[in-house]
């Protein structure tokens, strides 16, 4: 996905996420009455994990929060930082969505950098990439972290550290689980061997989720249909796309469309069929049983933990600026939510088989297809998966 696809990626990244003061040091305890004996002079042998004199200001600069998906996953990373460190001030600035808002992204980055008040600026989402690179070039002393960086520019800037996720790893798991559910005796499964996915946009980044989803369905003799709702925020578009799939006989639909995917969950409830979430534990984040009752699980990128780990590296002096880290199943960067609802809805036999599949993917016995890395083959895989099966 690097240089061979740079031009395609640069265009697609502009769309992708439409499918985010330091306090005073803690006071030391007042000394009790001095003892008459001589005070010990030996220094403590163990240093504190976080020096009390250090303080940090961290900014999350993203298009929005409150999407119950992608950007909320990043915002949760700030919560993890604050829960671990006492001397951190965090701030969230939202820049808005859409082409008109995107035109102003460079100004937001410029203002954030010019004040020199942030020890770390965190961003993510393909639409932010150009503004990030421009700001990092103009402010080489400002440290940046991109929690979902596609490395379009080769990341030659030493003040950017980015993380890229192997979406195809979790896509294969999602396709496998959907295939097992549709042929099972689970209450909401029907007799048709049909599953589907609602995707925000027809772009390489998002096709990387569903390329291996289709591959897994082909491997397991199940028909898979991909529908693009052409939005990351229009819940009605997500609902309409999902209804198209459910009415065609699909009994499992994976939403890969950001907050537009909430419409998929509404459709799942109305039709009495199953759905998969994305990015975060959407059962927990949405918190509305009328929408979440039929969500089997969510397939996630570990945005929050990755943000915390990046901040840990900043604090301990090992921040790897100028690099992009690729995270998949082996690196614990992607996976699925195994919450109470997952365990209640999915029979033990299917859960055990998915665990076994996990190991096959991690070991390399199964190699998931990447629609990002092999964009020429993707239409062939998609069309093969859409063929009816007996």
CSV table of C-alpha atoms in Angstrom, one decimal:
chain,number,residue,atom,x,y,z
A,1,UNK,CA,0.0,0.0,0.0
A,2,UNK,CA,3.0,2.2,0.0
A,3,UNK,CA,4.5,3.8,-3.0
A,4,UNK,CA,2.7,1.7,-5.7
A,5,UNK,CA,-0.7,3.1,-4.5
A,6,UNK,CA,0.3,6.5,-3.2
A,7,UNK,CA,-1.8,8.4,-5.7
A,8,UNK,CA,-4.9,6.3,-5.1
A,9,UNK,CA,-4.4,6.4,-1.4
A,10,UNK,CA,-3.9,10.2,-1.3
A,11,UNK,CA,-7.3,10.6,-2.9
A,12,UNK,CA,-9.1,8.0,-0.9
A,13,UNK,CA,-7.7,9.1,2.4
A,14,UNK,CA,-9.5,12.5,2.0
A,15,UNK,CA,-12.8,10.5,2.3
A,16,UNK,CA,-12.1,7.7,4.7
A,17,UNK,CA,-13.4,8.9,8.0
A,18,UNK,CA,-16.5,10.6,6.7
A,19,UNK,CA,-17.6,4.8,6.9
A,20,UNK,CA,-10.9,11.9,17.4
A,21,UNK,CA,-1.6,24.0,31.5
A,22,UNK,CA,-0.1,21.5,33.2
A,23,UNK,CA,-1.6,20.8,36.6
A,24,UNK,CA,0.5,21.5,39.7
A,25,UNK,CA,2.6,18.6,41.0
A,26,UNK,CA,0.8,16.6,43.6
A,27,UNK,CA,1.7,18.1,47.0
A,28,UNK,CA,4.0,16.1,49.2
A,29,UNK,CA,2.9,15.2,52.7
A,30,UNK,CA,3.8,17.7,55.4
A,31,UNK,CA,6.6,16.4,57.6
A,32,UNK,CA,5.6,15.2,61.0
A,33,UNK,CA,7.5,16.4,64.1
A,34,UNK,CA,11.2,15.8,63.6
A,35,UNK,CA,12.6,12.9,65.6
A,36,UNK,CA,15.5,13.6,67.9
A,37,UNK,CA,17.6,11.0,66.3
A,38,UNK,CA,19.6,11.9,63.2
A,39,UNK,CA,17.6,11.7,60.0
A,40,UNK,CA,18.7,8.9,57.6
A,41,UNK,CA,20.8,10.1,54.6
A,42,UNK,CA,20.4,7.1,52.4
A,43,UNK,CA,18.5,8.0,49.2
A,44,UNK,CA,15.5,6.0,48.2
A,45,UNK,CA,16.4,3.0,46.0
A,46,UNK,CA,13.3,3.1,43.8
A,47,UNK,CA,12.5,6.1,41.6
A,48,UNK,CA,8.8,6.9,41.0
A,49,UNK,CA,7.3,5.8,37.7
A,50,UNK,CA,6.2,9.3,36.9
A,51,UNK,CA,8.4,12.1,38.2
A,52,UNK,CA,6.3,14.7,40.0
A,53,UNK,CA,8.0,17.6,38.3
A,54,UNK,CA,6.9,16.4,34.8
A,55,UNK,CA,3.6,17.6,33.3
A,56,UNK,CA,2.2,17.2,29.8
A,57,UNK,CA,-0.4,18.9,27.6
A,58,UNK,CA,-2.0,16.6,25.1
A,59,UNK,CA,-4.4,17.6,22.2
A,60,UNK,CA,-6.7,15.3,20.3
A,61,UNK,CA,-7.4,17.2,17.0
A,62,UNK,CA,-10.1,15.3,14.9
A,63,UNK,CA,-13.1,16.1,12.8
A,64,UNK,CA,-15.6,15.1,15.5
A,65,UNK,CA,-16.3,13.0,18.5
A,66,UNK,CA,-19.6,11.4,19.6
A,67,UNK,CA,-19.8,9.1,16.6
A,68,UNK,CA,-20.1,5.9,18.8
A,69,UNK,CA,-17.4,4.4,16.6
A,70,UNK,CA,-14.1,5.6,15.1
A,71,UNK,CA,-13.3,8.9,16.8
A,72,UNK,CA,-14.9,7.9,20.1
A,73,UNK,CA,-12.4,5.1,20.1
A,74,UNK,CA,-9.6,7.7,20.0
A,75,UNK,CA,-11.1,9.9,22.6
A,76,UNK,CA,-11.1,6.8,24.9
A,77,UNK,CA,-7.4,6.9,24.6
A,78,UNK,CA,-7.3,10.3,26.4
A,79,UNK,CA,-9.3,8.7,29.2
A,80,UNK,CA,-6.7,6.0,29.6
A,81,UNK,CA,-3.9,8.5,29.7
A,82,UNK,CA,-5.6,10.6,32.4
A,83,UNK,CA,-6.4,7.5,34.5
A,84,UNK,CA,-2.7,6.5,34.5
A,85,UNK,CA,-1.0,9.8,34.8
A,86,UNK,CA,-1.8,12.6,37.3
A,87,UNK,CA,0.1,15.4,35.6
A,88,UNK,CA,-1.5,15.4,32.2
A,89,UNK,CA,-4.0,18.0,30.8
A,90,UNK,CA,-5.9,16.7,27.8
A,91,UNK,CA,-8.0,18.7,25.3
A,92,UNK,CA,-10.2,17.8,22.3
A,93,UNK,CA,-10.7,20.1,19.4
A,94,UNK,CA,-13.2,19.1,16.7
A,95,UNK,CA,-12.7,20.6,13.2
A,96,UNK,CA,-16.0,19.6,11.5
A,97,UNK,CA,-16.8,17.3,8.6
A,98,UNK,CA,-17.2,17.8,4.9
A,99,UNK,CA,-15.2,19.4,2.1
A,100,UNK,CA,-15.8,22.9,3.4
A,101,UNK,CA,-14.6,22.0,6.9
A,102,UNK,CA,-11.6,20.1,5.5
A,103,UNK,CA,-10.4,23.2,3.7
A,104,UNK,CA,-9.9,24.8,7.2
A,105,UNK,CA,-8.0,21.8,8.7
A,106,UNK,CA,-4.6,23.4,8.0
A,107,UNK,CA,-5.7,26.5,10.0
A,108,UNK,CA,-6.6,24.3,13.0
A,109,UNK,CA,-3.2,22.5,12.9
A,110,UNK,CA,-1.4,25.8,12.4
A,111,UNK,CA,-3.1,27.4,15.5
A,112,UNK,CA,-2.4,24.3,17.6
A,113,UNK,CA,1.3,24.3,16.7
A,114,UNK,CA,1.9,28.0,16.8
A,115,UNK,CA,1.1,28.3,20.5
A,116,UNK,CA,3.7,25.7,21.4
A,117,UNK,CA,1.6,24.6,24.4
A,118,UNK,CA,1.1,20.9,23.5
A,119,UNK,CA,3.6,18.2,24.2
A,120,UNK,CA,1.7,15.8,21.9
A,121,UNK,CA,-0.8,16.4,19.2
A,122,UNK,CA,-2.9,13.3,18.3
A,123,UNK,CA,-4.9,13.0,15.2
A,124,UNK,CA,-6.2,10.4,12.8
A,125,UNK,CA,-8.5,9.7,9.9
A,126,UNK,CA,-7.4,10.0,6.3
A,127,UNK,CA,-9.0,13.4,5.8
A,128,UNK,CA,-6.5,14.8,8.4
A,129,UNK,CA,-3.4,13.5,6.7
A,130,UNK,CA,-2.6,16.4,4.4
A,131,UNK,CA,-3.0,19.0,7.1
A,132,UNK,CA,-0.9,16.8,9.5
A,133,UNK,CA,2.0,16.5,7.1
A,134,UNK,CA,1.9,20.2,6.3
A,135,UNK,CA,2.0,21.1,10.0
A,136,UNK,CA,4.7,18.6,10.8
A,137,UNK,CA,6.8,20.1,8.0
A,138,UNK,CA,6.3,23.6,9.2
A,139,UNK,CA,6.8,22.8,12.9
A,140,UNK,CA,9.6,20.2,13.1
A,141,UNK,CA,9.8,20.6,16.9
A,142,UNK,CA,6.2,19.7,17.5
A,143,UNK,CA,5.5,16.0,18.2
A,144,UNK,CA,2.6,14.3,16.5
A,145,UNK,CA,0.9,10.9,16.8
A,146,UNK,CA,-1.5,9.6,14.2
A,147,UNK,CA,-3.6,6.7,15.6
A,148,UNK,CA,-4.6,5.5,12.1
A,149,UNK,CA,-1.9,6.5,9.7
A,150,UNK,CA,-1.8,5.2,6.2
A,151,UNK,CA,1.8,6.3,5.6
A,152,UNK,CA,0.9,7.8,2.2
A,153,UNK,CA,3.9,10.1,2.3
A,154,UNK,CA,6.4,7.5,3.4
A,155,UNK,CA,6.6,9.2,6.8
A,156,UNK,CA,10.0,10.8,6.3
A,157,UNK,CA,9.1,13.4,9.0
A,158,UNK,CA,10.8,12.5,12.3
A,159,UNK,CA,8.2,14.3,14.4
A,160,UNK,CA,5.3,12.0,13.2
A,161,UNK,CA,4.8,8.6,14.7
A,162,UNK,CA,1.9,6.7,13.1
A,163,UNK,CA,0.2,3.3,13.5
A,164,UNK,CA,-1.4,1.3,10.7
A,165,UNK,CA,-3.7,-1.6,11.3
A,166,UNK,CA,-4.0,-4.8,9.3
A,167,UNK,CA,-7.7,-4.5,8.8
A,168,UNK,CA,-7.6,-7.7,6.7
A,169,UNK,CA,-6.7,-9.7,9.7
A,170,UNK,CA,-10.0,-8.9,11.5
A,171,UNK,CA,-11.9,-8.9,8.2
A,172,UNK,CA,-11.2,-12.6,7.8
A,173,UNK,CA,-12.4,-13.3,11.3
A,174,UNK,CA,-15.6,-11.3,10.6
A,175,UNK,CA,-16.2,-13.3,7.4
A,176,UNK,CA,-15.6,-16.6,9.1
A,177,UNK,CA,-17.9,-15.8,12.1
A,178,UNK,CA,-20.6,-14.5,9.7
A,179,UNK,CA,-20.3,-17.8,7.7
A,180,UNK,CA,-20.6,-19.9,10.8
A,181,UNK,CA,-23.7,-18.0,12.0
A,182,UNK,CA,-25.6,-18.1,8.8
A,183,UNK,CA,-25.4,-22.0,8.6
A,184,UNK,CA,-26.0,-22.4,12.3
A,185,UNK,CA,-29.2,-23.1,14.3
A,186,UNK,CA,-28.9,-19.7,16.0
A,187,UNK,CA,-32.4,-18.3,16.5
A,188,UNK,CA,-32.1,-15.3,14.1
A,189,UNK,CA,-30.3,-17.2,11.3
A,190,UNK,CA,-32.3,-18.2,8.3
A,191,UNK,CA,-32.0,-21.0,5.7
A,192,UNK,CA,-30.1,-18.9,3.2
A,193,UNK,CA,-26.3,-18.9,3.2
A,194,UNK,CA,-26.1,-15.2,2.7
A,195,UNK,CA,-24.3,-12.5,4.6
A,196,UNK,CA,-23.2,-8.9,3.8
A,197,UNK,CA,-21.5,-5.7,4.8
A,198,UNK,CA,-22.4,-2.1,4.6
A,199,UNK,CA,-19.3,0.0,3.8
A,200,UNK,CA,-19.1,3.8,4.1
A,201,UNK,CA,-17.2,4.4,0.8
A,202,UNK,CA,-15.8,2.4,-2.1
A,203,UNK,CA,-12.2,3.2,-1.3
A,204,UNK,CA,-9.1,1.0,-0.7
A,205,UNK,CA,-8.8,1.7,3.0
A,206,UNK,CA,-12.3,0.4,3.7
A,207,UNK,CA,-12.2,-2.4,1.1
A,208,UNK,CA,-9.3,-3.7,3.1
A,209,UNK,CA,-11.8,-4.6,5.8
A,210,UNK,CA,-14.2,-6.5,3.5
A,211,UNK,CA,-11.7,-8.0,1.0
A,212,UNK,CA,-10.8,-10.7,3.5
A,213,UNK,CA,-14.4,-10.8,4.7
A,214,UNK,CA,-15.4,-12.0,1.2
A,215,UNK,CA,-12.4,-14.3,1.1
A,216,UNK,CA,-13.5,-16.1,4.3
A,217,UNK,CA,-17.0,-16.4,3.0
A,218,UNK,CA,-15.8,-18.0,-0.2
A,219,UNK,CA,-13.6,-20.4,1.8
A,220,UNK,CA,-16.6,-21.4,3.8
A,221,UNK,CA,-19.2,-21.7,1.0
A,222,UNK,CA,-21.3,-18.7,1.9
A,223,UNK,CA,-22.5,-15.8,-0.4
A,224,UNK,CA,-21.3,-12.4,0.6
A,225,UNK,CA,-22.6,-9.1,-0.8
A,226,UNK,CA,-21.0,-5.7,-0.3
A,227,UNK,CA,-23.1,-2.5,-0.4
A,228,UNK,CA,-21.7,1.0,-0.2
A,229,UNK,CA,-23.9,3.6,1.6
A,230,UNK,CA,-21.6,6.5,0.6
A,231,UNK,CA,-21.6,8.1,4.0
A,232,UNK,CA,-20.0,7.9,7.4
A,233,UNK,CA,-22.6,9.9,9.2
A,234,UNK,CA,-26.0,9.4,7.4
A,235,UNK,CA,-27.7,6.8,9.5
A,236,UNK,CA,-30.6,6.7,7.1
A,237,UNK,CA,-28.3,5.7,4.3
A,238,UNK,CA,-26.8,3.0,6.5
A,239,UNK,CA,-30.3,1.8,7.4
A,240,UNK,CA,-31.4,1.7,3.7
A,241,UNK,CA,-28.3,-0.2,2.7
A,242,UNK,CA,-28.8,-2.8,5.5
A,243,UNK,CA,-32.4,-3.3,4.7
A,244,UNK,CA,-31.5,-4.1,1.1
A,245,UNK,CA,-29.2,-6.8,2.4
A,246,UNK,CA,-31.6,-8.2,5.0
A,247,UNK,CA,-34.5,-8.2,2.5
A,248,UNK,CA,-32.3,-10.1,0.1
A,249,UNK,CA,-31.9,-12.9,2.6
A,250,UNK,CA,-28.7,-11.9,4.6
A,251,UNK,CA,-29.0,-12.8,8.2
A,252,UNK,CA,-25.7,-11.2,9.3
A,253,UNK,CA,-24.5,-7.7,8.2
A,254,UNK,CA,-21.2,-6.1,9.2
A,255,UNK,CA,-21.3,-2.3,9.4
A,256,UNK,CA,-18.0,-0.6,8.2
A,257,UNK,CA,-19.5,2.9,7.9
A,258,UNK,CA,-18.7,4.8,11.1
A,259,UNK,CA,-21.8,6.4,12.7
A,260,UNK,CA,-23.8,5.7,9.5
A,261,UNK,CA,-23.6,2.1,10.7
A,262,UNK,CA,-26.0,2.9,13.6
A,263,UNK,CA,-28.7,2.7,10.9
A,264,UNK,CA,-27.5,-0.9,10.2
A,265,UNK,CA,-28.3,-1.8,13.8
A,266,UNK,CA,-31.8,-0.3,13.6
A,267,UNK,CA,-32.4,-2.4,10.5
A,268,UNK,CA,-31.1,-5.5,12.3
A,269,UNK,CA,-33.6,-4.9,15.2
A,270,UNK,CA,-36.5,-4.3,12.8
A,271,UNK,CA,-35.8,-7.4,10.7
A,272,UNK,CA,-34.8,-9.7,13.6
A,273,UNK,CA,-31.4,-10.4,12.1
A,274,UNK,CA,-27.8,-10.2,13.3
A,275,UNK,CA,-25.2,-7.4,12.9
A,276,UNK,CA,-21.5,-6.9,13.6
A,277,UNK,CA,-20.1,-3.6,14.9
A,278,UNK,CA,-16.8,-1.9,14.1
A,279,UNK,CA,-13.9,0.1,15.6
A,280,UNK,CA,-15.1,-0.1,19.3
A,281,UNK,CA,-17.4,-2.2,21.4
A,282,UNK,CA,-20.6,-0.7,20.0
A,283,UNK,CA,-22.8,-2.5,22.4
A,284,UNK,CA,-21.1,-0.7,25.2
A,285,UNK,CA,-20.6,2.7,23.5
A,286,UNK,CA,-24.1,3.0,22.0
A,287,UNK,CA,-25.7,1.8,25.2
A,288,UNK,CA,-29.3,1.5,23.7
A,289,UNK,CA,-30.6,-2.0,23.7
A,290,UNK,CA,-33.2,-1.1,21.1
A,291,UNK,CA,-30.2,-0.7,18.7
A,292,UNK,CA,-27.7,-3.1,20.1
A,293,UNK,CA,-29.7,-6.2,21.0
A,294,UNK,CA,-28.7,-8.1,17.9
A,295,UNK,CA,-25.0,-7.0,17.7
A,296,UNK,CA,-23.1,-10.3,18.0
A,297,UNK,CA,-19.7,-8.6,18.4
A,298,UNK,CA,-17.6,-5.7,17.2
A,299,UNK,CA,-14.4,-6.0,15.2
A,300,UNK,CA,-12.0,-3.4,16.5
A,301,UNK,CA,-8.8,-1.6,16.0
A,302,UNK,CA,-7.2,-0.9,19.4
A,303,UNK,CA,-7.1,2.9,19.1
A,304,UNK,CA,-7.4,3.7,22.8
A,305,UNK,CA,-4.6,1.3,23.9
A,306,UNK,CA,-2.4,2.4,21.0
A,307,UNK,CA,-2.7,6.0,22.0
A,308,UNK,CA,-1.8,5.2,25.6
A,309,UNK,CA,1.2,3.2,24.5
A,310,UNK,CA,2.4,6.1,22.4
A,311,UNK,CA,2.1,8.5,25.3
A,312,UNK,CA,4.0,6.0,27.5
A,313,UNK,CA,6.8,6.1,25.0
A,314,UNK,CA,6.8,9.9,25.0
A,315,UNK,CA,7.1,9.9,28.8
A,316,UNK,CA,9.9,7.4,29.0
A,317,UNK,CA,11.9,9.0,26.2
A,318,UNK,CA,11.5,6.2,23.6
A,319,UNK,CA,9.0,8.0,21.3
A,320,UNK,CA,9.7,6.5,17.8
A,321,UNK,CA,9.1,9.6,15.6
A,322,UNK,CA,9.6,9.0,11.9
A,323,UNK,CA,8.2,5.5,12.0
A,324,UNK,CA,4.9,3.8,11.2
A,325,UNK,CA,4.0,0.7,13.1
A,326,UNK,CA,1.9,-2.0,11.5
A,327,UNK,CA,-0.4,-3.9,13.9
A,328,UNK,CA,-2.5,-7.0,13.3
A,329,UNK,CA,-3.6,-10.0,15.3
A,330,UNK,CA,-0.1,-11.0,16.3
A,331,UNK,CA,0.6,-7.5,17.6
A,332,UNK,CA,-2.8,-7.3,19.4
A,333,UNK,CA,-3.7,-4.3,17.3
A,334,UNK,CA,-7.0,-5.7,16.0
A,335,UNK,CA,-9.5,-8.3,17.2
A,336,UNK,CA,-13.1,-8.8,18.3
A,337,UNK,CA,-15.0,-8.0,21.4
A,338,UNK,CA,-15.8,-11.0,23.5
A,339,UNK,CA,-18.3,-9.5,25.9
A,340,UNK,CA,-21.2,-11.0,27.8
A,341,UNK,CA,-23.5,-10.5,24.8
A,342,UNK,CA,-21.1,-12.3,22.4
A,343,UNK,CA,-20.9,-15.3,24.8
A,344,UNK,CA,-24.7,-15.4,25.2
A,345,UNK,CA,-25.5,-15.2,21.6
A,346,UNK,CA,-22.8,-17.3,20.0
A,347,UNK,CA,-22.7,-21.1,20.8
A,348,UNK,CA,-19.5,-22.4,22.4
A,349,UNK,CA,-18.8,-24.6,19.5
A,350,UNK,CA,-18.6,-21.6,17.1
A,351,UNK,CA,-16.6,-19.5,19.6
A,352,UNK,CA,-14.1,-22.4,19.9
A,353,UNK,CA,-13.8,-22.7,16.2
A,354,UNK,CA,-13.1,-18.9,15.9
A,355,UNK,CA,-10.4,-19.2,18.5
A,356,UNK,CA,-8.8,-21.9,16.5
A,357,UNK,CA,-9.0,-19.8,13.4
A,358,UNK,CA,-7.4,-16.9,15.3
A,359,UNK,CA,-4.3,-19.1,15.8
A,360,UNK,CA,-4.2,-20.1,12.1
A,361,UNK,CA,-4.2,-16.5,11.0
A,362,UNK,CA,-1.6,-15.6,13.6
A,363,UNK,CA,0.7,-18.5,12.6
A,364,UNK,CA,0.4,-17.7,8.9
A,365,UNK,CA,-1.4,-20.9,8.0
A,366,UNK,CA,-4.2,-18.7,6.7
A,367,UNK,CA,-3.2,-15.6,4.9
A,368,UNK,CA,-6.0,-13.0,4.7
A,369,UNK,CA,-6.4,-11.2,1.4
A,370,UNK,CA,-5.7,-7.4,1.4
A,371,UNK,CA,-7.8,-5.3,-0.9
A,372,UNK,CA,-5.4,-2.5,-0.2
A,373,UNK,CA,-2.3,-4.3,-1.2
A,374,UNK,CA,-3.9,-6.0,-4.2
A,375,UNK,CA,-6.4,-3.6,-5.6
A,376,UNK,CA,-6.5,-5.3,-9.0
A,377,UNK,CA,-7.6,-8.6,-7.6
A,378,UNK,CA,-10.3,-7.1,-5.3
A,379,UNK,CA,-13.1,-6.9,-7.9
A,380,UNK,CA,-12.5,-10.5,-8.7
A,381,UNK,CA,-12.8,-11.5,-5.0
A,382,UNK,CA,-15.9,-9.3,-4.5
A,383,UNK,CA,-17.7,-10.7,-7.6
A,384,UNK,CA,-16.8,-14.3,-6.7
A,385,UNK,CA,-18.1,-13.9,-3.1
A,386,UNK,CA,-21.4,-12.4,-4.5
A,387,UNK,CA,-22.2,-15.5,-6.5
A,388,UNK,CA,-25.2,-17.6,-5.2
A,389,UNK,CA,-24.3,-20.8,-3.4
A,390,UNK,CA,-26.3,-24.0,-2.9
